[in-house]
């Protein structure tokens, strides 16, 4: 027990704390996820976030201290997103033949996601900065923060909304698709990537390669379309 306390004191005072805590938590969550047959409710990202939040709260560890180590994993997010282009390249001929339909679906899906969030927030009487932060909630977090700043929202709040949206989508999508009797992996993947960005795309990749490819495509389209159109629409209206 004394050795454990000494190890905790050492790790909590160095960048190794954030890195070690994140890796250990995710590995354990991934093991449980595989043990239960990749059930959506056992999503390892969701349980890792909850476990790390509980750990930081219980230990009184400031978030900047944690992130000083976790930033090494955060850096890998960029290459991971770029790697989603490989499944798209393998299906480039198929995607060319569906280009118009895919673009129309991306526009409709992104508009529906933003309008539903802002509309519901307006009905609930949320302040305007919160509404502006809600608009990019289906765009991956780093881009959502930049869009929210341009819209006059709160970047940190936009990031929280984006992460929460991705987690809810990854956990609930299978049950919703089954209830609607949507079986095609391409459709399921594209819808998941449109609504739940990177976290949804990661879930789609685990389920089916075609679903993962179309989820990655939807993620990329939402980033481009939202970054171009949301600030423009905000100025117009």
Coordinates of N, CA and C in Angstrom, one line a residue:
X1 N 0.8 -1.2 0.0 CA 0.0 0.0 0.0 C 0.9 1.3 0.0
X2 N 1.9 1.2 0.8 CA 2.8 2.4 0.9 C 3.5 2.6 -0.5
X3 N 3.8 1.5 -1.2 CA 4.5 1.7 -2.5 C 3.5 2.3 -3.5
X4 N 2.2 1.9 -3.4 CA 1.2 2.5 -4.3 C 1.0 4.0 -4.1
X5 N 1.0 4.4 -2.8 CA 0.9 5.8 -2.4 C 2.1 6.6 -3.0
X6 N 3.3 6.0 -2.9 CA 4.5 6.7 -3.4 C 4.4 6.8 -4.9
X7 N 3.9 5.8 -5.6 CA 3.7 5.8 -7.0 C 2.7 6.9 -7.4
X8 N 1.6 6.9 -6.7 CA 0.5 7.9 -7.0 C 1.1 9.3 -6.8
X9 N 1.8 9.6 -5.8 CA 2.3 10.9 -5.5 C 3.3 11.3 -6.6
X10 N 4.1 10.3 -7.1 CA 5.1 10.6 -8.2 C 4.4 10.9 -9.5
X11 N 3.4 10.0 -9.8 CA 2.7 10.2 -11.1 C 1.9 11.5 -11.2
X12 N 1.2 11.8 -10.1 CA 0.3 12.9 -10.1 C 1.0 14.2 -10.2
X13 N 2.3 14.3 -9.9 CA 3.0 15.5 -10.0 C 3.8 15.6 -11.3
X14 N 3.6 14.7 -12.2 CA 4.4 14.7 -13.5 C 3.4 14.6 -14.7
X15 N 3.8 14.9 -15.9 CA 3.0 14.7 -17.1 C 2.6 13.2 -17.3
X16 N 3.4 12.3 -16.7 CA 3.1 10.9 -16.8 C 1.7 10.5 -16.2
X17 N 1.1 11.4 -15.3 CA -0.1 11.0 -14.7 C -1.2 11.0 -15.8
X18 N -1.4 12.1 -16.6 CA -2.4 12.1 -17.6 C -2.3 11.0 -18.6
X19 N -1.0 10.8 -19.1 CA -0.8 9.8 -20.1 C -1.1 8.4 -19.5
X20 N -0.6 8.1 -18.3 CA -0.8 6.8 -17.7 C -2.3 6.5 -17.4
X21 N -2.9 7.5 -16.8 CA -4.3 7.4 -16.5 C -5.2 7.1 -17.7
X22 N -4.9 7.9 -18.8 CA -5.7 7.7 -20.0 C -5.5 6.3 -20.6
X23 N -4.3 5.9 -20.8 CA -4.0 4.6 -21.4 C -4.6 3.5 -20.6
X24 N -4.4 3.5 -19.3 CA -4.8 2.4 -18.4 C -6.4 2.3 -18.5
X25 N -7.0 3.5 -18.3 CA -8.5 3.5 -18.3 C -9.1 3.0 -19.6
X26 N -8.5 3.5 -20.8 CA -9.0 3.1 -22.1 C -8.8 1.6 -22.3
X27 N -7.6 1.1 -22.0 CA -7.3 -0.3 -22.2 C -8.3 -1.2 -21.4
X28 N -8.6 -0.8 -20.2 CA -9.6 -1.6 -19.4 C -11.0 -1.5 -20.0
X29 N -11.4 -0.2 -20.4 CA -12.7 -0.1 -21.0 C -12.8 -0.8 -22.3
X30 N -11.7 -0.9 -23.1 CA -11.7 -1.6 -24.3 C -11.9 -3.1 -24.1
X31 N -11.2 -3.6 -23.0 CA -11.3 -5.0 -22.7 C -12.7 -5.4 -22.3
X32 N -13.4 -4.6 -21.6 CA -14.8 -4.8 -21.2 C -15.7 -4.7 -22.5
X33 N -15.4 -3.8 -23.3 CA -16.1 -3.6 -24.6 C -16.1 -4.9 -25.4
X34 N -14.9 -5.5 -25.6 CA -14.7 -6.7 -26.3 C -15.4 -7.9 -25.6
X35 N -15.3 -7.9 -24.3 CA -15.9 -9.0 -23.5 C -17.4 -9.1 -23.7
X36 N -18.1 -7.9 -23.9 CA -19.5 -7.9 -24.0 C -20.0 -7.9 -25.5
X37 N -19.1 -8.2 -26.4 CA -19.4 -8.3 -27.8 C -19.7 -7.0 -28.5
X38 N -18.9 -5.9 -28.1 CA -19.0 -4.6 -28.7 C -20.4 -4.0 -28.6
X39 N -21.1 -4.2 -27.4 CA -22.4 -3.7 -27.2 C -22.3 -2.1 -27.2
X40 N -23.2 -1.4 -27.8 CA -23.1 0.1 -27.9 C -23.0 0.7 -26.5
X41 N -23.7 0.2 -25.5 CA -23.8 0.8 -24.2 C -22.4 0.8 -23.5
X42 N -21.5 -0.1 -24.0 CA -20.2 -0.3 -23.4 C -19.1 0.5 -24.1
X43 N -19.5 1.4 -24.9 CA -18.5 2.2 -25.7 C -17.4 2.6 -24.8
X44 N -16.1 2.3 -25.2 CA -15.0 2.5 -24.3 C -14.7 4.0 -24.2
X45 N -15.0 4.8 -25.2 CA -14.8 6.3 -25.1 C -15.7 6.9 -24.0
X46 N -16.9 6.5 -24.0 CA -17.9 6.9 -23.0 C -17.4 6.6 -21.6
X47 N -17.1 5.3 -21.3 CA -16.7 4.9 -20.0 C -15.3 5.4 -19.6
X48 N -14.5 5.7 -20.6 CA -13.2 6.3 -20.2 C -13.4 7.7 -19.8
X49 N -14.2 8.4 -20.4 CA -14.5 9.8 -20.1 C -15.1 9.9 -18.7
X50 N -16.1 9.0 -18.4 CA -16.7 9.0 -17.1 C -15.7 8.6 -16.0
X51 N -14.9 7.6 -16.3 CA -13.9 7.1 -15.2 C -12.9 8.2 -15.0
X52 N -12.4 8.8 -16.0 CA -11.3 9.8 -15.8 C -11.9 11.1 -15.1
X53 N -13.1 11.4 -15.5 CA -13.8 12.6 -14.8 C -13.9 12.3 -13.3
X54 N -14.3 11.0 -12.9 CA -14.5 10.7 -11.5 C -13.1 10.7 -10.8
X55 N -12.1 10.2 -11.5 CA -10.7 10.1 -11.0 C -10.2 11.5 -10.7
X56 N -10.4 12.4 -11.6 CA -9.9 13.8 -11.4 C -10.6 14.5 -10.3
X57 N -11.9 14.3 -10.3 CA -12.7 14.9 -9.2 C -12.4 14.4 -7.8
X58 N -12.3 13.0 -7.7 CA -12.0 12.4 -6.4 C -10.6 12.8 -5.9
X59 N -9.6 12.9 -6.9 CA -8.2 13.2 -6.4 C -7.9 14.7 -6.4
X60 N -8.9 15.5 -6.8 CA -8.7 17.0 -6.8 C -7.6 17.4 -7.8
X61 N -7.4 16.6 -8.9 CA -6.4 17.0 -9.9 C -6.9 18.0 -10.8
X62 N -6.2 19.1 -11.0 CA -6.7 20.2 -12.0 C -6.6 19.6 -13.4
X63 N -7.5 20.0 -14.2 CA -7.5 19.6 -15.6 C -6.2 19.9 -16.3
X64 N -5.6 21.1 -16.2 CA -4.4 21.4 -16.9 C -3.2 20.4 -16.5
X65 N -3.2 20.0 -15.2 CA -2.2 19.0 -14.8 C -2.4 17.7 -15.6
X66 N -3.7 17.3 -15.7 CA -4.0 16.0 -16.4 C -3.6 16.2 -17.9
X67 N -4.0 17.3 -18.5 CA -3.8 17.4 -19.9 C -2.3 17.6 -20.3
X68 N -1.5 18.0 -19.4 CA -0.1 18.1 -19.7 C 0.5 16.8 -20.1
X69 N -0.1 15.7 -19.7 CA 0.3 14.4 -20.1 C -0.5 13.8 -21.2
X70 N -1.8 14.1 -21.1 CA -2.8 13.5 -22.1 C -2.6 14.2 -23.5
X71 N -1.9 15.3 -23.5 CA -1.8 16.0 -24.8 C -1.0 15.2 -25.8
X72 N -0.2 14.2 -25.3 CA 0.6 13.4 -26.2 C -0.4 12.5 -27.0
X73 N -1.5 12.0 -26.4 CA -2.5 11.3 -27.0 C -3.4 12.2 -27.9
X74 N -3.6 13.4 -27.4 CA -4.4 14.3 -28.2 C -3.8 14.7 -29.5
X75 N -2.4 14.7 -29.5 CA -1.7 15.0 -30.8 C -2.0 13.9 -31.8
X76 N -2.3 12.7 -31.4 CA -2.5 11.6 -32.4 C -3.9 11.7 -33.0
X77 N -4.8 12.6 -32.5 CA -6.1 12.7 -33.1 C -6.0 13.2 -34.6
X78 N -5.1 14.1 -34.9 CA -5.0 14.5 -36.3 C -4.6 13.4 -37.2
X79 N -3.5 12.7 -37.0 CA -3.2 11.5 -37.9 C -4.3 10.5 -37.9
X80 N -5.1 10.3 -36.8 CA -6.1 9.3 -36.8 C -7.3 9.7 -37.8
X81 N -7.6 11.0 -37.8 CA -8.6 11.5 -38.7 C -8.2 11.4 -40.1
X82 N -6.9 11.8 -40.4 CA -6.4 11.7 -41.7 C -6.4 10.3 -42.3
X83 N -6.2 9.3 -41.4 CA -6.2 7.9 -41.8 C -7.6 7.4 -42.2
X84 N -8.6 8.2 -41.9 CA -10.0 7.8 -42.4 C -10.1 8.0 -43.9
X85 N -9.1 8.7 -44.5 CA -9.2 8.9 -46.0 C -8.8 7.6 -46.7
X86 N -8.1 6.7 -46.1 CA -7.7 5.4 -46.8 C -8.9 4.6 -47.2
X87 N -9.9 4.3 -46.4 CA -11.1 3.6 -46.8 C -11.9 4.3 -48.0
X88 N -11.8 5.6 -47.9 CA -12.5 6.4 -49.0 C -11.8 6.2 -50.3
X89 N -10.4 6.2 -50.3 CA -9.6 6.1 -51.5 C -9.9 4.7 -52.1
X90 N -10.1 3.7 -51.3 CA -10.4 2.4 -51.8 C -11.7 2.3 -52.5
X91 N -12.6 3.2 -52.1 CA -14.0 3.2 -52.7 C -14.2 4.4 -53.6
X92 N -13.2 5.0 -54.2 CA -13.3 6.3 -54.9 C -14.2 6.2 -56.1
X93 N -14.2 5.1 -56.8 CA -15.1 4.9 -58.0 C -16.6 4.9 -57.6
X94 N -16.8 4.2 -56.5 CA -18.2 4.1 -56.0 C -18.7 5.5 -55.5
X95 N -17.8 6.2 -54.9 CA -18.2 7.5 -54.3 C -18.4 8.5 -55.4
X96 N -17.6 8.5 -56.5 CA -17.8 9.4 -57.6 C -19.2 9.2 -58.2
X97 N -19.7 8.0 -58.3 CA -21.0 7.7 -58.9 C -22.1 8.2 -58.0
X98 N -21.8 8.4 -56.7 CA -22.8 8.8 -55.7 C -22.6 10.3 -55.2
X99 N -21.8 11.0 -55.9 CA -21.3 12.3 -55.4 C -22.5 13.2 -55.2
X100 N -23.4 13.4 -56.1 CA -24.5 14.3 -55.9 C -25.4 13.9 -54.7
X101 N -25.7 12.6 -54.7 CA -26.6 12.1 -53.6 C -25.9 12.3 -52.2
X102 N -24.6 12.0 -52.2 CA -23.8 12.2 -50.9 C -23.8 13.6 -50.5
X103 N -23.5 14.6 -51.4 CA -23.5 16.0 -51.1 C -24.8 16.5 -50.6
X104 N -25.9 16.1 -51.2 CA -27.2 16.5 -50.8 C -27.6 15.9 -49.4
X105 N -27.2 14.7 -49.2 CA -27.5 14.1 -47.9 C -26.7 14.8 -46.8
X106 N -25.4 15.2 -47.1 CA -24.6 15.9 -46.1 C -25.2 17.3 -45.8
X107 N -25.6 18.0 -46.8 CA -26.3 19.3 -46.6 C -27.5 19.2 -45.7
X108 N -28.4 18.2 -46.1 CA -29.6 18.0 -45.4 C -29.4 17.6 -43.9
X109 N -28.4 16.6 -43.8 CA -28.1 16.1 -42.4 C -27.5 17.2 -41.5
X110 N -26.6 17.9 -42.1 CA -26.0 19.0 -41.3 C -27.0 20.1 -40.9
X111 N -27.8 20.5 -41.9 CA -28.8 21.5 -41.6 C -29.8 21.0 -40.5
X112 N -30.2 19.8 -40.6 CA -31.2 19.2 -39.7 C -30.6 19.2 -38.3
X113 N -29.3 18.8 -38.2 CA -28.7 18.6 -36.9 C -28.6 20.0 -36.2
X114 N -28.1 21.0 -37.0 CA -27.9 22.3 -36.4 C -29.3 23.0 -36.0
X115 N -30.3 22.8 -37.0 CA -31.6 23.5 -36.7 C -32.3 22.8 -35.6
X116 N -32.2 21.5 -35.4 CA -32.9 20.8 -34.3 C -32.3 21.3 -33.0
X117 N -31.0 21.3 -32.9 CA -30.3 21.7 -31.6 C -30.6 23.2 -31.3
X118 N -30.5 24.1 -32.2 CA -30.8 25.5 -31.9 C -32.3 25.7 -31.7
X119 N -33.1 25.1 -32.4 CA -34.5 25.2 -32.2 C -35.0 24.7 -30.9
X120 N -34.5 23.6 -30.5 CA -34.9 23.0 -29.2 C -34.3 24.0 -28.0
X121 N -33.1 24.4 -28.2 CA -32.5 25.3 -27.2 C -33.3 26.6 -27.1
X122 N -33.8 27.1 -28.3 CA -34.6 28.4 -28.3 C -35.9 28.2 -27.6
X123 N -36.6 27.0 -27.8 CA -37.8 26.7 -27.1 C -37.6 26.6 -25.6
X124 N -36.4 26.1 -25.2 CA -36.2 26.0 -23.8 C -35.7 27.3 -23.1
X125 N -35.6 28.4 -24.0 CA -35.2 29.7 -23.5 C -33.7 29.8 -23.1
X126 N -32.8 29.1 -23.8 CA -31.4 29.2 -23.5 C -30.9 30.5 -24.0
X127 N -29.8 31.0 -23.3 CA -29.2 32.3 -23.8 C -28.6 32.2 -25.2
X128 N -28.5 33.4 -25.8 CA -28.1 33.4 -27.2 C -26.7 32.8 -27.4
X129 N -25.7 33.1 -26.5 CA -24.4 32.5 -26.7 C -24.4 31.0 -26.6
X130 N -25.3 30.4 -25.8 CA -25.4 29.0 -25.7 C -26.0 28.4 -27.0
X131 N -27.0 29.1 -27.6 CA -27.6 28.7 -28.9 C -26.5 28.7 -30.0
X132 N -25.7 29.8 -30.0 CA -24.7 29.8 -31.0 C -23.6 28.7 -30.8
X133 N -23.4 28.3 -29.6 CA -22.5 27.2 -29.3 C -23.1 25.9 -29.7
X134 N -24.4 25.8 -29.7 CA -25.1 24.5 -30.0 C -25.1 24.2 -31.5
X135 N -25.0 25.3 -32.3 CA -25.1 25.1 -33.8 C -24.2 24.1 -34.4
X136 N -22.9 24.2 -34.0 CA -21.9 23.2 -34.6 C -21.7 21.9 -33.8
X137 N -22.7 21.5 -33.1 CA -22.6 20.4 -32.2 C -22.3 19.0 -32.9
X138 N -22.7 18.9 -34.2 CA -22.4 17.7 -34.9 C -21.2 17.8 -35.8
X139 N -20.3 18.8 -35.5 CA -19.0 18.9 -36.2 C -18.0 18.5 -35.2
X140 N -16.9 17.8 -35.6 CA -15.9 17.4 -34.7 C -15.3 18.5 -33.8
X141 N -15.0 18.3 -32.6 CA -14.8 19.3 -31.6 C -13.9 20.4 -31.9
X142 N -12.7 20.2 -32.5 CA -11.8 21.3 -32.8 C -12.4 22.3 -33.7
X143 N -13.1 21.8 -34.8 CA -13.7 22.7 -35.7 C -14.9 23.3 -35.1
X144 N -15.7 22.6 -34.3 CA -16.8 23.2 -33.7 C -16.4 24.4 -32.8
X145 N -15.3 24.3 -32.2 CA -14.8 25.4 -31.3 C -14.5 26.7 -32.2
X146 N -13.9 26.5 -33.3 CA -13.6 27.6 -34.2 C -14.9 28.2 -34.8
X147 N -15.8 27.4 -35.2 CA -17.1 27.9 -35.7 C -17.8 28.6 -34.7
X148 N -17.9 28.1 -33.5 CA -18.6 28.8 -32.4 C -18.0 30.1 -32.1
X149 N -16.7 30.2 -32.1 CA -16.1 31.5 -31.9 C -16.5 32.5 -33.0
X150 N -16.5 32.1 -34.2 CA -16.9 33.0 -35.3 C -18.4 33.4 -35.2
X151 N -19.2 32.5 -34.6 CA -20.7 32.8 -34.5 C -21.0 33.6 -33.3
X152 N -20.0 33.8 -32.4 CA -20.2 34.6 -31.2 C -20.6 33.7 -30.0
X153 N -20.3 32.4 -30.1 CA -20.6 31.5 -29.1 C -19.5 31.3 -28.1
X154 N -19.5 30.2 -27.4 CA -18.5 29.9 -26.4 C -17.7 28.6 -26.8
X155 N -16.5 28.8 -27.3 CA -15.8 27.6 -27.8 C -15.7 26.4 -26.9
X156 N -15.4 26.6 -25.6 CA -15.3 25.5 -24.7 C -16.7 24.8 -24.6
X157 N -17.7 25.5 -24.6 CA -19.1 24.9 -24.5 C -19.4 24.2 -25.8
X158 N -19.0 24.7 -26.9 CA -19.2 24.0 -28.2 C -18.5 22.7 -28.2
X159 N -17.3 22.7 -27.7 CA -16.5 21.4 -27.6 C -17.2 20.4 -26.8
X160 N -17.8 20.8 -25.6 CA -18.5 19.9 -24.7 C -19.7 19.4 -25.4
X161 N -20.5 20.2 -26.1 CA -21.6 19.8 -26.9 C -21.3 18.8 -28.0
X162 N -20.2 19.0 -28.7 CA -19.7 18.1 -29.7 C -19.4 16.7 -29.2
X163 N -18.6 16.7 -28.1 CA -18.2 15.4 -27.5 C -19.5 14.7 -27.0
X164 N -20.4 15.4 -26.3 CA -21.6 14.8 -25.8 C -22.4 14.2 -27.0
X165 N -22.5 15.0 -28.1 CA -23.3 14.5 -29.2 C -22.7 13.3 -29.8
X166 N -21.4 13.2 -29.9 CA -20.7 12.0 -30.5 C -20.9 10.8 -29.6
X167 N -20.9 11.0 -28.3 CA -21.1 9.9 -27.4 C -22.5 9.3 -27.5
X168 N -23.5 10.3 -27.4 CA -24.9 9.9 -27.5 C -25.1 9.1 -28.8
X169 N -24.6 9.7 -29.9 CA -24.8 9.0 -31.2 C -24.2 7.6 -31.3
X170 N -23.0 7.5 -30.8 CA -22.3 6.2 -30.8 C -23.0 5.1 -30.0
X171 N -23.6 5.6 -28.9 CA -24.3 4.6 -28.0 C -25.7 4.3 -28.5
X172 N -26.4 5.2 -29.1 CA -27.8 5.0 -29.4 C -28.1 4.7 -30.8
X173 N -27.1 4.9 -31.7 CA -27.4 4.7 -33.2 C -27.9 3.3 -33.6
X174 N -27.2 2.3 -33.1 CA -27.6 0.9 -33.4 C -29.1 0.7 -33.1
X175 N -29.5 1.0 -31.9 CA -30.9 0.8 -31.5 C -31.9 1.6 -32.4
X176 N -31.5 2.8 -32.8 CA -32.3 3.7 -33.6 C -32.4 3.1 -35.0
X177 N -31.3 2.7 -35.6 CA -31.3 2.1 -36.9 C -32.1 0.9 -37.0
X178 N -32.0 0.0 -35.9 CA -32.7 -1.2 -35.9 C -34.2 -0.9 -35.8
X179 N -34.6 0.1 -35.0 CA -36.0 0.4 -34.9 C -36.6 0.9 -36.2
X180 N -35.7 1.7 -37.0 CA -36.2 2.2 -38.3 C -36.0 1.2 -39.4
X181 N -35.4 0.0 -39.1 CA -35.2 -1.0 -40.1 C -34.2 -0.6 -41.2
X182 N -33.2 0.2 -40.8 CA -32.2 0.6 -41.7 C -31.0 -0.4 -41.6
X183 N -30.8 -1.2 -42.6 CA -29.8 -2.3 -42.5 C -28.5 -2.0 -43.3
X184 N -28.6 -1.1 -44.4 CA -27.4 -0.9 -45.3 C -26.3 -0.3 -44.5
X185 N -25.1 -0.9 -44.4 CA -24.0 -0.3 -43.7 C -23.6 1.0 -44.2
X186 N -23.7 1.3 -45.5 CA -23.3 2.6 -46.0 C -24.2 3.7 -45.5
X187 N -25.5 3.4 -45.4 CA -26.5 4.4 -44.9 C -26.3 4.6 -43.4
X188 N -26.1 3.5 -42.7 CA -25.9 3.7 -41.3 C -24.6 4.4 -40.9
X189 N -23.6 4.1 -41.7 CA -22.3 4.8 -41.4 C -22.4 6.3 -41.8
X190 N -23.0 6.6 -42.9 CA -23.0 8.0 -43.3 C -23.9 8.8 -42.3
X191 N -25.0 8.2 -41.9 CA -25.8 8.9 -40.9 C -25.1 9.1 -39.6
X192 N -24.4 8.1 -39.2 CA -23.6 8.2 -37.9 C -22.5 9.2 -38.0
X193 N -21.8 9.3 -39.1 CA -20.7 10.3 -39.3 C -21.3 11.7 -39.3
X194 N -22.5 11.8 -39.9 CA -23.1 13.1 -40.1 C -23.5 13.7 -38.7
X195 N -24.1 12.8 -37.9 CA -24.7 13.2 -36.6 C -23.7 13.2 -35.5
X196 N -22.8 12.2 -35.5 CA -21.9 12.0 -34.4 C -20.4 12.1 -34.7
X197 N -20.0 12.7 -35.8 CA -18.7 13.0 -36.2 C -17.6 11.9 -35.9
X198 N -16.5 12.3 -35.3 CA -15.4 11.3 -35.1 C -15.7 10.2 -34.2
X199 N -16.4 10.4 -33.1 CA -16.7 9.3 -32.2 C -17.7 8.3 -32.9
X200 N -18.6 8.9 -33.7 CA -19.5 8.0 -34.4 C -18.8 7.2 -35.5
X201 N -17.8 7.9 -36.2 CA -17.1 7.2 -37.2 C -16.2 6.1 -36.6
X202 N -15.7 6.3 -35.4 CA -14.9 5.2 -34.8 C -15.8 4.0 -34.5
X203 N -17.0 4.3 -34.0 CA -18.0 3.2 -33.8 C -18.3 2.5 -35.1
X204 N -18.5 3.2 -36.2 CA -18.9 2.6 -37.4 C -17.8 1.7 -38.0
X205 N -16.5 2.2 -37.8 CA -15.4 1.4 -38.3 C -15.3 0.0 -37.6
X206 N -15.8 0.0 -36.3 CA -15.7 -1.3 -35.6 C -16.8 -2.2 -36.0
X207 N -17.9 -1.7 -36.6 CA -19.0 -2.5 -37.0 C -18.9 -3.1 -38.4
X208 N -18.5 -2.2 -39.3 CA -18.4 -2.7 -40.7 C -17.5 -1.8 -41.5
X209 N -16.6 -2.3 -42.4 CA -15.7 -1.4 -43.1 C -16.4 -0.4 -44.0
X210 N -17.5 -0.8 -44.7 CA -18.3 0.2 -45.5 C -18.9 1.2 -44.6
X211 N -19.4 0.9 -43.5 CA -20.0 1.9 -42.6 C -18.9 2.8 -42.1
X212 N -17.7 2.3 -41.8 CA -16.7 3.2 -41.4 C -16.2 4.1 -42.5
X213 N -16.2 3.7 -43.7 CA -15.7 4.5 -44.9 C -16.7 5.7 -45.1
X214 N -18.0 5.3 -45.1 CA -19.0 6.4 -45.3 C -19.1 7.3 -44.1
X215 N -18.9 6.8 -42.9 CA -18.9 7.7 -41.7 C -17.7 8.7 -41.8
X216 N -16.6 8.2 -42.2 CA -15.4 9.1 -42.4 C -15.7 10.2 -43.5
X217 N -16.4 9.8 -44.6 CA -16.7 10.7 -45.6 C -17.7 11.8 -45.0
X218 N -18.7 11.3 -44.3 CA -19.7 12.3 -43.7 C -19.0 13.2 -42.8
X219 N -18.1 12.7 -42.0 CA -17.4 13.5 -41.0 C -16.6 14.7 -41.8
X220 N -15.9 14.3 -42.8 CA -15.2 15.3 -43.6 C -16.1 16.3 -44.3
X221 N -17.2 15.9 -44.8 CA -18.1 16.8 -45.5 C -18.7 17.8 -44.5
X222 N -19.0 17.3 -43.3 CA -19.6 18.2 -42.3 C -18.6 19.2 -41.8
X223 N -17.4 18.9 -41.7 CA -16.3 19.8 -41.3 C -16.2 20.9 -42.4
X224 N -16.2 20.6 -43.7 CA -16.0 21.5 -44.7 C -17.3 22.4 -44.9
X225 N -18.4 21.7 -44.9 CA -19.7 22.5 -45.1 C -20.0 23.4 -44.0
X226 N -19.8 22.9 -42.7 CA -20.1 23.7 -41.6 C -19.2 24.9 -41.5
X227 N -17.9 24.7 -41.7 CA -16.9 25.8 -41.6 C -17.2 26.9 -42.7
X228 N -17.7 26.5 -43.8 CA -18.0 27.5 -44.9 C -19.3 28.1 -44.8
X229 N -20.4 27.3 -44.4 CA -21.7 27.8 -44.5 C -22.3 28.5 -43.2
X230 N -21.9 27.9 -42.1 CA -22.4 28.4 -40.8 C -22.1 29.9 -40.6
X231 N -20.9 30.3 -40.7 CA -20.6 31.8 -40.5 C -21.3 32.6 -41.5
X232 N -21.4 32.1 -42.8 CA -22.1 32.9 -43.8 C -23.6 33.0 -43.5
X233 N -24.2 31.9 -43.1 CA -25.6 32.0 -42.7 C -25.9 32.9 -41.5
X234 N -24.9 32.8 -40.6 CA -25.1 33.7 -39.4 C -25.1 35.2 -39.7
X235 N -24.3 35.5 -40.7 CA -24.2 37.0 -41.1 C -25.5 37.4 -41.9
X236 N -26.0 36.4 -42.6 CA -27.2 36.7 -43.4 C -28.5 36.8 -42.5
X237 N -28.5 36.0 -41.5 CA -29.8 35.9 -40.7 C -29.5 36.5 -39.2

